[in-house]
Each structure stands twice: as structure tokens, then as C-alpha cells.
Coordinates of C-alpha atoms and ligand atoms in Angstrom, one line a residue:
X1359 CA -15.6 28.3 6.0
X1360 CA -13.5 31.5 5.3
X1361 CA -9.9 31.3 4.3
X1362 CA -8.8 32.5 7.6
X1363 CA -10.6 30.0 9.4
X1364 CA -8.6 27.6 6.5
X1365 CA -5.8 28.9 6.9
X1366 CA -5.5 28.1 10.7
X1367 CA -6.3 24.6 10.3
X1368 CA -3.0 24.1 7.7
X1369 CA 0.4 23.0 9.6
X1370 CA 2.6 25.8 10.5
X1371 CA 5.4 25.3 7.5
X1372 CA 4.0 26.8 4.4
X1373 CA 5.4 29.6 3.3
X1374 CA 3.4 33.3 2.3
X1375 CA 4.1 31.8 -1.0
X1376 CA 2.7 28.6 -0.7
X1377 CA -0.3 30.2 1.1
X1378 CA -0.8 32.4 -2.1
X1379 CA -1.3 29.4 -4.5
X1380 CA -3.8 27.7 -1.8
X1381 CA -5.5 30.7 -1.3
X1382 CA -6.3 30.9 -4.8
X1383 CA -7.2 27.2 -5.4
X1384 CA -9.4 28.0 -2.0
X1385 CA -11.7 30.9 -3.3
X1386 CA -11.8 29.2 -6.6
X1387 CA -13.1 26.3 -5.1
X1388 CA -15.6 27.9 -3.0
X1389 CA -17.0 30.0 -5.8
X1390 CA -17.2 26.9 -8.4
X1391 CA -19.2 24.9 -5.6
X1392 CA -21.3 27.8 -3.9
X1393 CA -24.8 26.8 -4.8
X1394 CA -24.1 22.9 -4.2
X1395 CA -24.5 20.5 -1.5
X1396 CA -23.4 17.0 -0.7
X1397 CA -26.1 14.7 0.2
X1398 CA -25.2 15.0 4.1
X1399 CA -27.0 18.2 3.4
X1400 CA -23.6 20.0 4.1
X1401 CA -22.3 22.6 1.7
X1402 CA -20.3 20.9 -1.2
X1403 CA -16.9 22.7 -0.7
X1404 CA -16.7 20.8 2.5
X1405 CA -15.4 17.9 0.8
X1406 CA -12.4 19.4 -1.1
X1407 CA -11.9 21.5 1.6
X1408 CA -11.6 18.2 4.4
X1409 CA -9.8 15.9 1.7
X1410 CA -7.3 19.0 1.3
X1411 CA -6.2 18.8 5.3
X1412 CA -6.0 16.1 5.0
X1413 CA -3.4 15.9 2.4
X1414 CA -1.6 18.9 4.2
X1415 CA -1.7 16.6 7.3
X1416 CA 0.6 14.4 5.2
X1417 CA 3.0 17.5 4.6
X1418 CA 2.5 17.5 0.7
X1419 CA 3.6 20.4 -1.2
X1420 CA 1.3 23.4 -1.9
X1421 CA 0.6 22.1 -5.9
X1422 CA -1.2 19.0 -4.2
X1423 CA -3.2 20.8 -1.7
X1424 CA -4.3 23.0 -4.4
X1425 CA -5.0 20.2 -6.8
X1426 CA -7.0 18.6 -4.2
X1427 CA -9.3 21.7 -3.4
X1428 CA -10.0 22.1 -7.1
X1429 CA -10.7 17.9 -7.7
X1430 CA -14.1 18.0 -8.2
X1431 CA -14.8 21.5 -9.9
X1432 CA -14.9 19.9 -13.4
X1433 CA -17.1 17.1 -12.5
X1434 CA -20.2 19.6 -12.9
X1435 CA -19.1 22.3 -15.3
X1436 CA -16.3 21.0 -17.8
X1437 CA -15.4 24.9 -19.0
X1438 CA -13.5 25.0 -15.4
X1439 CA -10.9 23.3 -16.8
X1440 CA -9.4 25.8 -19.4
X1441 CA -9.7 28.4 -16.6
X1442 CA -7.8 26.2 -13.7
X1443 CA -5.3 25.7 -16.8
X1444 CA -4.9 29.2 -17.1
X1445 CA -5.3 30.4 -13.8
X1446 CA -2.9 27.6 -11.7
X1447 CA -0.6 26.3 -14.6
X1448 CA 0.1 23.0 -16.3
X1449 CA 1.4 21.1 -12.6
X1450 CA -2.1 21.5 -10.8
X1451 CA -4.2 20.9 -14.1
X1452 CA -2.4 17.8 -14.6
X1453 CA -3.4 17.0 -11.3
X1454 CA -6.9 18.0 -11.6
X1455 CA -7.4 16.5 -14.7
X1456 CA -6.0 12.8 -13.4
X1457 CA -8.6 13.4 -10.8
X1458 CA -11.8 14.0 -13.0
X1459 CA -10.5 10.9 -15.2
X1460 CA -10.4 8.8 -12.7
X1461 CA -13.8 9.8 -11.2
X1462 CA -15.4 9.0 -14.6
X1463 CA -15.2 5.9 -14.5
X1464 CA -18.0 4.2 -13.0
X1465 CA -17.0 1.0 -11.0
X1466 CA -18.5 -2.6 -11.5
X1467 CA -16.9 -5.1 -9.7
X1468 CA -13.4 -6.0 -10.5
X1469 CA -13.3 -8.4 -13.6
X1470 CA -15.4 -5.5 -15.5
X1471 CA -13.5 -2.4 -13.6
X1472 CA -10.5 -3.6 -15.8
X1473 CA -10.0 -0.6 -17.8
X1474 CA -10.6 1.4 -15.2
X1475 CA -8.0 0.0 -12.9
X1476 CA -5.6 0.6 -16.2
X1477 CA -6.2 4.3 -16.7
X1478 CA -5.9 5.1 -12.6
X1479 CA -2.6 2.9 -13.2
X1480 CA -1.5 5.2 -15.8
X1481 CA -2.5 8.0 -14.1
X1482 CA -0.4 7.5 -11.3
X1483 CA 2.5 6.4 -13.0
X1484 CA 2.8 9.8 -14.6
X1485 CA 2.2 11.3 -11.2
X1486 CA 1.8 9.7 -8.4
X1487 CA 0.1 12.9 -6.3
X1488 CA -2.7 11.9 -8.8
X1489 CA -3.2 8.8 -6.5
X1490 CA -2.7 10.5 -3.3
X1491 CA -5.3 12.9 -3.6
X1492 CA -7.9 9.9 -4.9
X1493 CA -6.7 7.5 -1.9
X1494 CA -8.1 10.7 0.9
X1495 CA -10.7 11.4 -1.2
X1496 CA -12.3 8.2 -0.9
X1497 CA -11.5 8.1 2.4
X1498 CA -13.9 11.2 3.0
X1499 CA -16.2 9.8 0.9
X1500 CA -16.0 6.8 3.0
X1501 CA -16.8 9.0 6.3
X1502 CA -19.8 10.5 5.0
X1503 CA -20.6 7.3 2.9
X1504 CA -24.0 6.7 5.5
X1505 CA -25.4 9.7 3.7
X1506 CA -26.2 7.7 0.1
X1507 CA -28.1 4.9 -0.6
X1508 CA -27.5 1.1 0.6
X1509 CA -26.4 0.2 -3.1
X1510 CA -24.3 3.3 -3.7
X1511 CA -22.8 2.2 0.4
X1512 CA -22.1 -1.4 -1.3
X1513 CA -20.5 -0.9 -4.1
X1514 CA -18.0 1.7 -2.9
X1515 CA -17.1 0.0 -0.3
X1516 CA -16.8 -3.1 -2.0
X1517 CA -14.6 -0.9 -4.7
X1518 CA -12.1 0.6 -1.9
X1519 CA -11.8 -2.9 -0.3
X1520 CA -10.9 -4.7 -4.0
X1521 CA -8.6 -1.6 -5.1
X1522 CA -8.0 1.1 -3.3
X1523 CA -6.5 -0.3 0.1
X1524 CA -4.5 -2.9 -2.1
X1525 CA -3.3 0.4 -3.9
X1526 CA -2.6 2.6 -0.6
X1527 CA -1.1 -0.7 0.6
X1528 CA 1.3 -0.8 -1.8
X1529 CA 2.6 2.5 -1.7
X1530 CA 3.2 2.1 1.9
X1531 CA 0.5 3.9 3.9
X1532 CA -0.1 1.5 6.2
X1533 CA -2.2 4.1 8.2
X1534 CA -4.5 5.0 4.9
X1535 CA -4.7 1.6 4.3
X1536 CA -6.3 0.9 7.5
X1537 CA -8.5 3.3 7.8
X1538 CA -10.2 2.7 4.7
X1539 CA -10.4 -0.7 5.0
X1540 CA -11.9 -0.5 8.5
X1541 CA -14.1 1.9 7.7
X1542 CA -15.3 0.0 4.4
X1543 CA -16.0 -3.2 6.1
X1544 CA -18.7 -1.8 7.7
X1545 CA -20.7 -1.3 4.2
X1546 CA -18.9 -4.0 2.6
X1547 CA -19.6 -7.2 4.9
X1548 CA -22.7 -5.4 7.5
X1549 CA -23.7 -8.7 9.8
X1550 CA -19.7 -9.7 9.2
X1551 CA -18.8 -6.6 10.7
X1552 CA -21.1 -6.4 13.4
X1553 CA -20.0 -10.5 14.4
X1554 CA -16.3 -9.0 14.9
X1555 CA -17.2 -6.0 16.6
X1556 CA -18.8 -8.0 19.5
X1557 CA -16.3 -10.7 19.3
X1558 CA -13.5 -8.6 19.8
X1559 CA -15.0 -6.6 22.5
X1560 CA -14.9 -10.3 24.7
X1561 CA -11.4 -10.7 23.6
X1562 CA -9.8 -7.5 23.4
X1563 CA -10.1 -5.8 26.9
X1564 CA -8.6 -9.1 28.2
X1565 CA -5.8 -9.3 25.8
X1566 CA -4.8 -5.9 26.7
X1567 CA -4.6 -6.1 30.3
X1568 CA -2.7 -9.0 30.1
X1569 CA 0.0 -7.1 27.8
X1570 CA -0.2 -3.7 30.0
X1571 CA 0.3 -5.3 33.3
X1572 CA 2.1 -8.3 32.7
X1573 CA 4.6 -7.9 29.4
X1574 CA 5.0 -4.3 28.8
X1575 CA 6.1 -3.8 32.5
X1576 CA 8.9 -7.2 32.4
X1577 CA 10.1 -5.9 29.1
X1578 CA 10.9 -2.6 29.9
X1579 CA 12.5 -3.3 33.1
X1580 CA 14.9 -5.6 30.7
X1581 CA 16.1 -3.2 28.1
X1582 CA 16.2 -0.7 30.6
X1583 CA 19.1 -3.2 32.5
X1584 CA 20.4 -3.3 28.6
X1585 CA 20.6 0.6 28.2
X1586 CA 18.6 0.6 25.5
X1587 CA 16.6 3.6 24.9
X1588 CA 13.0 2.8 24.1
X1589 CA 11.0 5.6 22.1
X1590 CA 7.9 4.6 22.2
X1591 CA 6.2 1.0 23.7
X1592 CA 2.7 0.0 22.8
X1593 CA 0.3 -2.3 22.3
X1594 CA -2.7 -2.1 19.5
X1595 CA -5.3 -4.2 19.0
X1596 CA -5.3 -5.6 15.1
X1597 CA -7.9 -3.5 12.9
X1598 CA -11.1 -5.2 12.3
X1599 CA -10.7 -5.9 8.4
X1600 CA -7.8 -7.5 8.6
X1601 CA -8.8 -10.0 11.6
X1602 CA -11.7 -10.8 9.8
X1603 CA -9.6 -11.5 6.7
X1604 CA -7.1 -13.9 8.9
X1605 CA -10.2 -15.8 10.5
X1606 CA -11.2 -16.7 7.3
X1607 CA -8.0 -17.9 6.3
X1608 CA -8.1 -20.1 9.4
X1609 CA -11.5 -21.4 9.0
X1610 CA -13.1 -19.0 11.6
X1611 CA -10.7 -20.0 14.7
X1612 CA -9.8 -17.8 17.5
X1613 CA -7.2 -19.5 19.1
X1614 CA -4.6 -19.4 15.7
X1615 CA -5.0 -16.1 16.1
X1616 CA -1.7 -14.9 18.0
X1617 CA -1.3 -10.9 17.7
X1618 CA -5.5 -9.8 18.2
X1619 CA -3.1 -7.8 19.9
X1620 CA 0.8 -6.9 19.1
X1621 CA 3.3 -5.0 21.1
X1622 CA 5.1 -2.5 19.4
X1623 CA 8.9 -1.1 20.5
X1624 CA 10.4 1.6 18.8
X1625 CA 13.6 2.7 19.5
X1626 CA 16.8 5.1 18.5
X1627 CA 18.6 2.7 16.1
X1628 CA 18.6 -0.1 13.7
X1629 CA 21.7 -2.0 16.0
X1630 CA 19.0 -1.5 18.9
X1631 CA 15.9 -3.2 16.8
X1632 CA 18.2 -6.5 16.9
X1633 CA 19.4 -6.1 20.5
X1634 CA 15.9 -6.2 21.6
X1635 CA 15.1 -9.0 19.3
X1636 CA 17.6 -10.8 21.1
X1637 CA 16.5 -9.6 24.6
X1638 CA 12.5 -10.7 23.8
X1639 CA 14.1 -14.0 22.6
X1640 CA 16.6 -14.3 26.0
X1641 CA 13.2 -13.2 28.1
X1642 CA 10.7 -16.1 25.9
X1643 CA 10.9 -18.9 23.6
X1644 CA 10.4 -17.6 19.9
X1645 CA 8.1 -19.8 17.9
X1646 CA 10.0 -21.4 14.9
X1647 CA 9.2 -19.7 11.4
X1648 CA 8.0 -16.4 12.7
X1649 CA 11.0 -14.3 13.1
X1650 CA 11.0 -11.9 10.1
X1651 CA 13.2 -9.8 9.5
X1652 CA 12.1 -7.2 6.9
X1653 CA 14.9 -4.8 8.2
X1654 CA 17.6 -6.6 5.7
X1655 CA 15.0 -7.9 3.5
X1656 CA 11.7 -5.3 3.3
X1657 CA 9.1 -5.6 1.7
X1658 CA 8.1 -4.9 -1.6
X1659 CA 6.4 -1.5 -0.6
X1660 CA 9.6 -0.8 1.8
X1661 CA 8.0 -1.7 4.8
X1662 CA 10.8 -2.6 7.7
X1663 CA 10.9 -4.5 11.3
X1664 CA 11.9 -7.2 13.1
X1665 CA 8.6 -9.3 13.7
X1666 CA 8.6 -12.0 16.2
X1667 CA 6.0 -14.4 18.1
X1668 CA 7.3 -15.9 21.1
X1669 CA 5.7 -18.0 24.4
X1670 CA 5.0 -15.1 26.4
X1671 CA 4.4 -14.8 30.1
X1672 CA 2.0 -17.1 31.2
X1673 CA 2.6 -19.4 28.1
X1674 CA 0.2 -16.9 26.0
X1675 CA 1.7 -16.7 22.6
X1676 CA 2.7 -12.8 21.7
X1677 CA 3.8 -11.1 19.1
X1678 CA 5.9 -8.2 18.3
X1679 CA 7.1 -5.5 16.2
X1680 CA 10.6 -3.6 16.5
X1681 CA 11.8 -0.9 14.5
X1682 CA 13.4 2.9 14.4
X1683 CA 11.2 6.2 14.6
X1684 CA 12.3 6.2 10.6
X1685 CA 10.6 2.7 10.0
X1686 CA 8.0 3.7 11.9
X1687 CA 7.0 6.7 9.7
X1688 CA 7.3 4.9 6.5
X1689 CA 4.7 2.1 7.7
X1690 CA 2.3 4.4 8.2
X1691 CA 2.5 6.9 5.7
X1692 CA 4.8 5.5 3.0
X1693 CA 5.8 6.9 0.0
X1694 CA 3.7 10.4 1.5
X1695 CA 6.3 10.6 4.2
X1696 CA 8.7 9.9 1.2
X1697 CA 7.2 12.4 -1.1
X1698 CA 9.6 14.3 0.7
X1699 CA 8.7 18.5 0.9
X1700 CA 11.4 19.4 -0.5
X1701 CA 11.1 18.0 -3.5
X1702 CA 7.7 20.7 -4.3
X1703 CA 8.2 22.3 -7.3
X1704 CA 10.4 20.1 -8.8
X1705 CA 8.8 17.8 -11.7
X1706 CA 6.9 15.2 -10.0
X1707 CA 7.5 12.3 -12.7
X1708 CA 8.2 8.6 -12.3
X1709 CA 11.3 9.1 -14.1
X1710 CA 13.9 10.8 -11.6
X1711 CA 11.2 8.9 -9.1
X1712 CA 14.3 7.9 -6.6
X1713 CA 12.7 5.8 -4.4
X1714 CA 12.9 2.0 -4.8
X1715 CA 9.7 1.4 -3.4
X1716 CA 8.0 3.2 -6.4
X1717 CA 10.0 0.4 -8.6
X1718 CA 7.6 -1.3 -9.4
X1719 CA 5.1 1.5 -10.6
X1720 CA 7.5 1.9 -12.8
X1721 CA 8.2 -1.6 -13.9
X1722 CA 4.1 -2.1 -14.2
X1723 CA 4.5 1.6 -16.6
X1724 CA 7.3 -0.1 -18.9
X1725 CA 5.5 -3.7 -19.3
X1726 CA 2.2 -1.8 -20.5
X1727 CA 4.1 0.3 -23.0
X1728 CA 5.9 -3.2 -24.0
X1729 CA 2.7 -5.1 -23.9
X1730 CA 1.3 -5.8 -27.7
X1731 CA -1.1 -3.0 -28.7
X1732 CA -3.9 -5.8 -29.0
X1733 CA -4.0 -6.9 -25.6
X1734 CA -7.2 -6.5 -23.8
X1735 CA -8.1 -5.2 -20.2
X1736 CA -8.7 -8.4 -19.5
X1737 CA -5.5 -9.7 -19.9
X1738 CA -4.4 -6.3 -18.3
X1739 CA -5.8 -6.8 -15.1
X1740 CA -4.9 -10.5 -14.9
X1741 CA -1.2 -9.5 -15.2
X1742 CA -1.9 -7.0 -12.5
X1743 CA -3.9 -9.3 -10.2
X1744 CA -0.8 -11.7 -10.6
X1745 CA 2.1 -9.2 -10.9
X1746 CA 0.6 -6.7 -8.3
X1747 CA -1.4 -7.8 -5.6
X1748 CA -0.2 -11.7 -5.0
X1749 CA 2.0 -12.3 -1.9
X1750 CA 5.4 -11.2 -2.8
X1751 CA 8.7 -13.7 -2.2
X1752 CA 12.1 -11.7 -1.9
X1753 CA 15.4 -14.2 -3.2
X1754 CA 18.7 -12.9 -3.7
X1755 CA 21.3 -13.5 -6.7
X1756 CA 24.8 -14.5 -5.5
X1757 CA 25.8 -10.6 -5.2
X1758 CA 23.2 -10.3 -3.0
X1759 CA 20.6 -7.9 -5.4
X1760 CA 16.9 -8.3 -4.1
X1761 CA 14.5 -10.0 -6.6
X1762 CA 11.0 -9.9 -5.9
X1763 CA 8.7 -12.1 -7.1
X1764 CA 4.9 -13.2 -6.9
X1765 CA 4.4 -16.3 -5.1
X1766 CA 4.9 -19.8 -6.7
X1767 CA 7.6 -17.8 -8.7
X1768 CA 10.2 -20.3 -10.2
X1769 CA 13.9 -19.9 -11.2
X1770 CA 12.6 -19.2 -14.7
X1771 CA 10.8 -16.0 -13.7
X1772 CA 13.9 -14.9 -11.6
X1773 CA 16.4 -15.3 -14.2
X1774 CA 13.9 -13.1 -16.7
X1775 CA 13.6 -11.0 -13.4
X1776 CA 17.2 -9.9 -13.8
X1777 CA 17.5 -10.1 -17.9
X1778 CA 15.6 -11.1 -20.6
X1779 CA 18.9 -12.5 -22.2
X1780 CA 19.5 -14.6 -19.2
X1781 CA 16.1 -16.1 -18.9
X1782 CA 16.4 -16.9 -22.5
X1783 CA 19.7 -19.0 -21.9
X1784 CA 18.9 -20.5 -18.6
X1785 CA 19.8 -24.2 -18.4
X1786 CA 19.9 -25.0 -15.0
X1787 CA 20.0 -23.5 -11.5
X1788 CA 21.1 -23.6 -8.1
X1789 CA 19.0 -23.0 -4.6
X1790 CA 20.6 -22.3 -1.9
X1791 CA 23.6 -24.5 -3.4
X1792 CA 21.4 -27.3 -4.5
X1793 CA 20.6 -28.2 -8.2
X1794 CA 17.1 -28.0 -8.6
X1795 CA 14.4 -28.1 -11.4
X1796 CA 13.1 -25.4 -13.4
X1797 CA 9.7 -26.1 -12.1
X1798 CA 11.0 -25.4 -8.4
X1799 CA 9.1 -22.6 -6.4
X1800 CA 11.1 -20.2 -5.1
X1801 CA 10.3 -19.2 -0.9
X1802 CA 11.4 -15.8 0.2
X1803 CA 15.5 -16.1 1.1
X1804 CA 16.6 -18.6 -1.6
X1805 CA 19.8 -17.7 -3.0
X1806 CA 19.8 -18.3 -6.7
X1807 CA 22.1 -18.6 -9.6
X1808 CA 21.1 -19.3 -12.6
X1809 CA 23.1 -21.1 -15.2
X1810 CA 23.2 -20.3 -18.8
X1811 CA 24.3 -22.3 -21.6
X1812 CA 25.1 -20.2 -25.1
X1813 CA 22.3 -21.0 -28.1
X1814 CA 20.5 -22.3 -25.2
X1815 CA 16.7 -21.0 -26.4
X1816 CA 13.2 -20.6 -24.3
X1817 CA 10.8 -24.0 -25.0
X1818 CA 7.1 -24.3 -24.3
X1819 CA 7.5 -26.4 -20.6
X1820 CA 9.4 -23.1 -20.1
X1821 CA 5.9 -21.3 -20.4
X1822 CA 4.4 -23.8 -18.3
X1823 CA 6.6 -23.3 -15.2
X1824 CA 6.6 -19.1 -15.7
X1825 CA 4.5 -17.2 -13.6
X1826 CA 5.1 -13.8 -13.6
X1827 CA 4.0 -12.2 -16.7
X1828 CA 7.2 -10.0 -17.7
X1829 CA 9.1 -14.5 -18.0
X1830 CA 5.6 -15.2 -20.2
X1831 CA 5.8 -12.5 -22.3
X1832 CA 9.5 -12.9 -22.7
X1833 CA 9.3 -16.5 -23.3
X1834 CA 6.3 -16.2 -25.9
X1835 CA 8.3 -13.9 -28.0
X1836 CA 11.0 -15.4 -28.2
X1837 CA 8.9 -19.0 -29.1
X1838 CA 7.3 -16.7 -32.0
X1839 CA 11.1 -15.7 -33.5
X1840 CA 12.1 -19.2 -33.1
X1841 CA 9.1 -20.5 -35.2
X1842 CA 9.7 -17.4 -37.8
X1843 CA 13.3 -18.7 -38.8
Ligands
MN2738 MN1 -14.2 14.1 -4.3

């Protein structure tokens, strides 16, 4: 491909400027790569050069395009690196460099991938564009995966399945997430695959038809009585990987499984998401237990929507999604859509990080540094399995600050949640206005204060009942001082 032809496939909105800088990364690129091929048989620069629109899809600056057309020159030939340092300056080698660390490290299975999953931790909590780049990456990789071998198909799939959707997951982008989980399944789980594919090709069409003709069309006619100006309406069927997941939650049964396909409003603004909450509710009876709200209370990657299920139109049970265009652009491409364009340029560090949702990168950053030197990848990665991809519960203090926790969290991990000095002195506490025991598990809602007693100090049942591993730690070092004096 020559640049022009490059150049034409990049979104409108970069500057001369920008194009310089891309340009550059572009011939470098080509030149590093010229005598390689992929083992599609393609030419090699393909790959940077399709993993690059795709970040430019996601309207990143220029620095990250670059970086991503220049990710795999150092895998071959190592001297490229002092030259990309010299030729594109310390933000794009940084990124480069995160890249070529990351591909290093050769996967093998989860419980041994530990210090892996570390480095690509702090990797992205120095930058987060490092993770970015590697999430589309291995989603090309992913596309042109029927190219290797049936192991090489296994255990990158496998890989992207364990940690990379989890990761894109996190960070928000829903869409990424999707995609590389559906298109990983297919390697992953073959005959699994396959079972769902013709399963759902019974079930879907019907499913569909039902929503198009019968609840799209009564819907609409009611919020168009209510004035309320709908933005988009549709319905999607739910992605393969994640219906496979659910069925095996629910020992392989069809009929608990209520949005195979969901409706999806989304309208002007967050005053409208509840009106037609209310309107869906006036129209059908909502099932108890499965109105969500995660307007008020998101969740922990910042995801927001009403969510209800309700006994549709010929008692079929339904379920749908309301939110604004905003909401709707942060569930699918997160903290991308956040890593907002005109930030480019300016240093791309956790530290002025301002979004919330990248909280917790920076929390997990903070515990490693605080973690003893001594502790092992093991004990890493079962922090992060606990701490990072467990079902998160959201409870409020009486001010009404958001905690989140893992589930099965107890009062003792929120009070260590808010301050170390406070889970140190708790006593007692109160859910929801009730007295309850330290051992009590916390659901997603509680409000909870925490009582503290001066001289109170931290005792081993104290350990017993923590969960997350910021309340353990806390608790095991101030056992350790205790026992010193
Ligand atoms: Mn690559």
C-alpha cells in the first residue's frame, strides 16, 4: 500500500501535522518489514498497517497511530529501537517499547502467565495507549488467526478469552470486547461453537420477528404519545461467547435465557432514560430484581443504563436497555472514546489520569508498589483474579461516596476501602440501618457505616472475614506491629 492510498483510509480530522508524524512511522514501517510476510502469505506491513486503522477508527491521537505502525519492527531486528528513539522521540518509543515487552512474553495458561499478566499490568499503568494498541492487535491477529497452526489457534485464543477481553472489558470497550471474544470462541471451544451457532440460528430469526413486529412498533407509538424523542431503537441478538457463557451458568437451559435478544432505546437525555423506564413498566409487568439502574450507580468500568426485563407482549419475557447517545459511546468504546483527542500531546500518564473509571488501574499500580518486595507472581495474580476480575458490588457510605468491592466483600473490606485507619478501628457496623456482623456480605446498594472505637486494633477473625486483598494486607500488618510491641 502507498501512503496515499493510507492516507485516504485515515478519518478526515488529522491535521498536516499529524499526517507528518504518521507518514514517518508509515515509510519506516514499510521499509523495516519489506522483505517479510505473515503466514497468510500477505506482506508483513499489512498487519501494523490494519491494527493502525483501526486505532485511528477509535480517533486516538497521531503518537498512538504511529506507535502502532512501528509495534512489531523490534520484534525481528532489536537495533530499530535506538533509531525509532531517535527518529520519533521518547512518547512513541515508550510506546513501542511497552509493545515488544509485552509480545515477549510467551503465554501458558493463566496460573503460569502470572508474571506476564504483571508486566502488561505495569505497562499499562504507565500508559494506557500501551494496552490499546495490544487489545487491536490481537484482535487482527485474531482475524487472520486460521493462518497458523491448530495449537498456535488454541492457545491464543484461549489467551484472549482468559485476559485480554476481561482487560478490554474493564476499560470499557464493550465493542472490542465483543469482538474478540466472539471471534476467539471459535478456536477456543470449536464443537462448542459450532452447537451455538446452529442453536441460535432456530432461535434467533424467531426472536427477532417477534421484537420487530410486535414490541418495537407498540413501544414507539407510546413514547411517541409521551414526546419523547427516540434516537435510535434496536434490537441485537446477544454475541455468541457470552450466551454460551450464561448457558453454562444455567446448566445448558434455553428457556432462563430472557434477552437471546435485547431491545435497545437510546434517546436525548438522562430525565428521558427514566421516563421510558416508566413507560416500558406502565406498557408490561417488570420482573422483580431485574431493574438496574447503572445510571446512578455504574459500573466499575463506567458503564451506564437503565436495564429492565419485563412480561412482554404475548407474555414472552423481554429485556431492555435505555440510555443517552453519551452512554451509548462509552459502552462501546470506553475509556478510547474517553481518551479524549484533545488530550494528544499532553503526557499520557496515570497520574493527571482524570477519569474515574481508570481508578482502579491506579489503585492495582499503588498496591503493587505497596506490596512486600518478596511477594511472588503467584500471589500477584491471585490478588488480581480476586481484586480485578470477580463480580464487582457497589455500597455507599452515609455521604453517599461509591465503594466498590469484589463480591462476598464484608464490612471489614469496606471500612479498609475508605481508610486503612478506619478498618483498623472498626468495631461494629450498620447495613442499611441494621447492626450486623463483621462477617456479613455486602450486596450492591447497602448503605454502610462503620463504627470505630479508639485503641480498637485488627484481630486474626478479622483476616478470616477480609476479602479483598488491600483489608488482608492491611490487616496482616498491622497483626505483625501488634506482635512486635
Ligand atoms: Mn502485531
Amino acid at each position: 500500500m502507498t501512503w496515499q492510498e493510507y492516507k485516504n483510509k485515515l478519518p478526515k480530522h488529522y491535521s498536516e501535522n499529524n499526517l507528518a508524524v504518521i507518514e514517518r512511522a508509515f515509510n519506516f514501517a514499510s521499509e523495516a518489514h519489506k522483505d517479510e510476510n505473515r503466514q497468510t502469505g500477505e506482506p508483513y506491513i499489512n498487519h501494523p498497517i490494519a491494527v493502525s486503522l483501526k486505532i485511528a477508527e477509535l480517533k486516538l491521537d497521531p503518537d498512538t497511530i504511529a506507535a502502532a505502525l512501528l509495534h512489531d519492527v523490534c520484534e525481528t531486528n532489536g537495533i530499530l529501537f535506538k533509531k525509532i528513539r531517535k527518529d520519533f522521540g521518547p512518547q512513541i518509543s515508550f510506546l513501542v517499547d511497552g509493545l515488544t515487552k509485552i509480545n515477549k512474553i510467551e503465554y501458558q495458561g493463566i496460573e503460569r502467565n502470572a508474571e506476564s499478566i504483571r508486566k502488561m499490568f505495569m505497562a499499562m499503568a504507565r500508559d494506557i495507549r500501551v494496552i490499546i494498541i495490544k487489545l487491536l492487535d490481537r484482535l487482527h491477529n485474531l482475524e487472520t488467526l486460521y493462518a497458523l497452526s491448530e495449537e498456535k489457534q488454541k492457545r491464543i485464543a484461549t489467551e484472549t478469552l482468559e485476559i485480554y477481553a476481561p482487560i478490554a472489558d474493564r476499560l470499557g470497550m464493550g465493542n472490542i470486547k465483543l469482538k474478540l471474544e466472539d471471534t476467539a470462541f471459535k478456536y477456543a471451544y470449536p464443537a462448542e461453537y459450532e452447537w451455538i451457532i446452529k442453536k441460535t440460528k432456530e432461535k434467533i430469526p424467531e426472536r427477532e420477528e417477534y421484537l420487530a413486529k410486535k414490541v418495537i412498533p407498540t413501544l414507539k407509538k407510546e413514547l411517541q404519545k409521551n414526546n419523547i424523542n427516540i434516537k435510535k431503537i434496536e434490537h441485537r441478538a446477544k454475541h455468541y461467547y457470552s450466551l454460551w457463557k450464561k448457558l453454562l451458568r444455567y446448566d445448558m437451559n434455553w428457556y432462563t435465557i430472557y434477552d437471546l435478544a435485547a431491545v435497545r432505546i437510546v434517546v436525548e437525555s438522562l430525565e428521558d432514560c427514566y421516563a421510558v423506564l416508566g413507560i416500558i413498566h406502565k406498557l408490561w409487568k417488570p420482573l422483580p430484581g431485574r431493574i438496574k439502574d447503572y445510571i446512578s450507580l455504574p459500573k466499575q468500568n463506567g458503564y451506564q443504563s437503565l436495564h429492565t426485563t419485563v412480561i412482554c407482549t404475548n407474555k414472552k419475557i423481554t429485556e431492555f436497555q435505555i440510555r443517552t447517545q453519551k452512554m451509548h459511546e462509552e459502552a462501546e468504546y470506553g475509556i478510547a472514546a474517553h481518551w479524549a483527542w484533545e488530550m494528544a500531546g499532553k503526557p499520557a500518564n496515570i497520574k493527571n489520569m482524570p477519569h474515574k473509571k481508570l481508578a482502579w488501574v491506579k489503585q492495582l499500580y499503588d498496591w503493587h508498589k505497596k506490596s512486600p518486595k518478596n511477594t511472588t507472581s503467584e500471589e500477584f495474580l491471585e490478588s488480581l483474579k480476586l481484586d480485578f476480575f470477580e463480580n464487582r458490588v457497589f455500597t455507599l457510605t452515609p455521604k453517599g461516596d461509591i465503594i466498590d468491592l469484589p463480591e462476598g466483600a464484608t464490612p471489614i473490606d469496606f471500612a479498609y476501602g475508605i481508610h486503612s485507619d478506619i478498618g483498623n478501628s472498626i468495631s461494629a457496623c450498620k447495613v442499611n440501618n441494621r447492626i450486623v456482623s463483621l462477617s456479613h456480605k455486602l450486596v450492591s446498594g447497602d448503605l454502610v457505616e462503620v463504627i470505630t472505637q479508639k485503641n480498637k486494633k485488627p484481630n486474626l477473625k478479622m483476616l478470616e472475614y477480609a476479602k479483598t486483598s488491600n483489608a488482608k494486607n492491611c490487616i496482616k500488618s498491622a497483626l505483625k506491629k501488634t506482635n512486635r510491641n
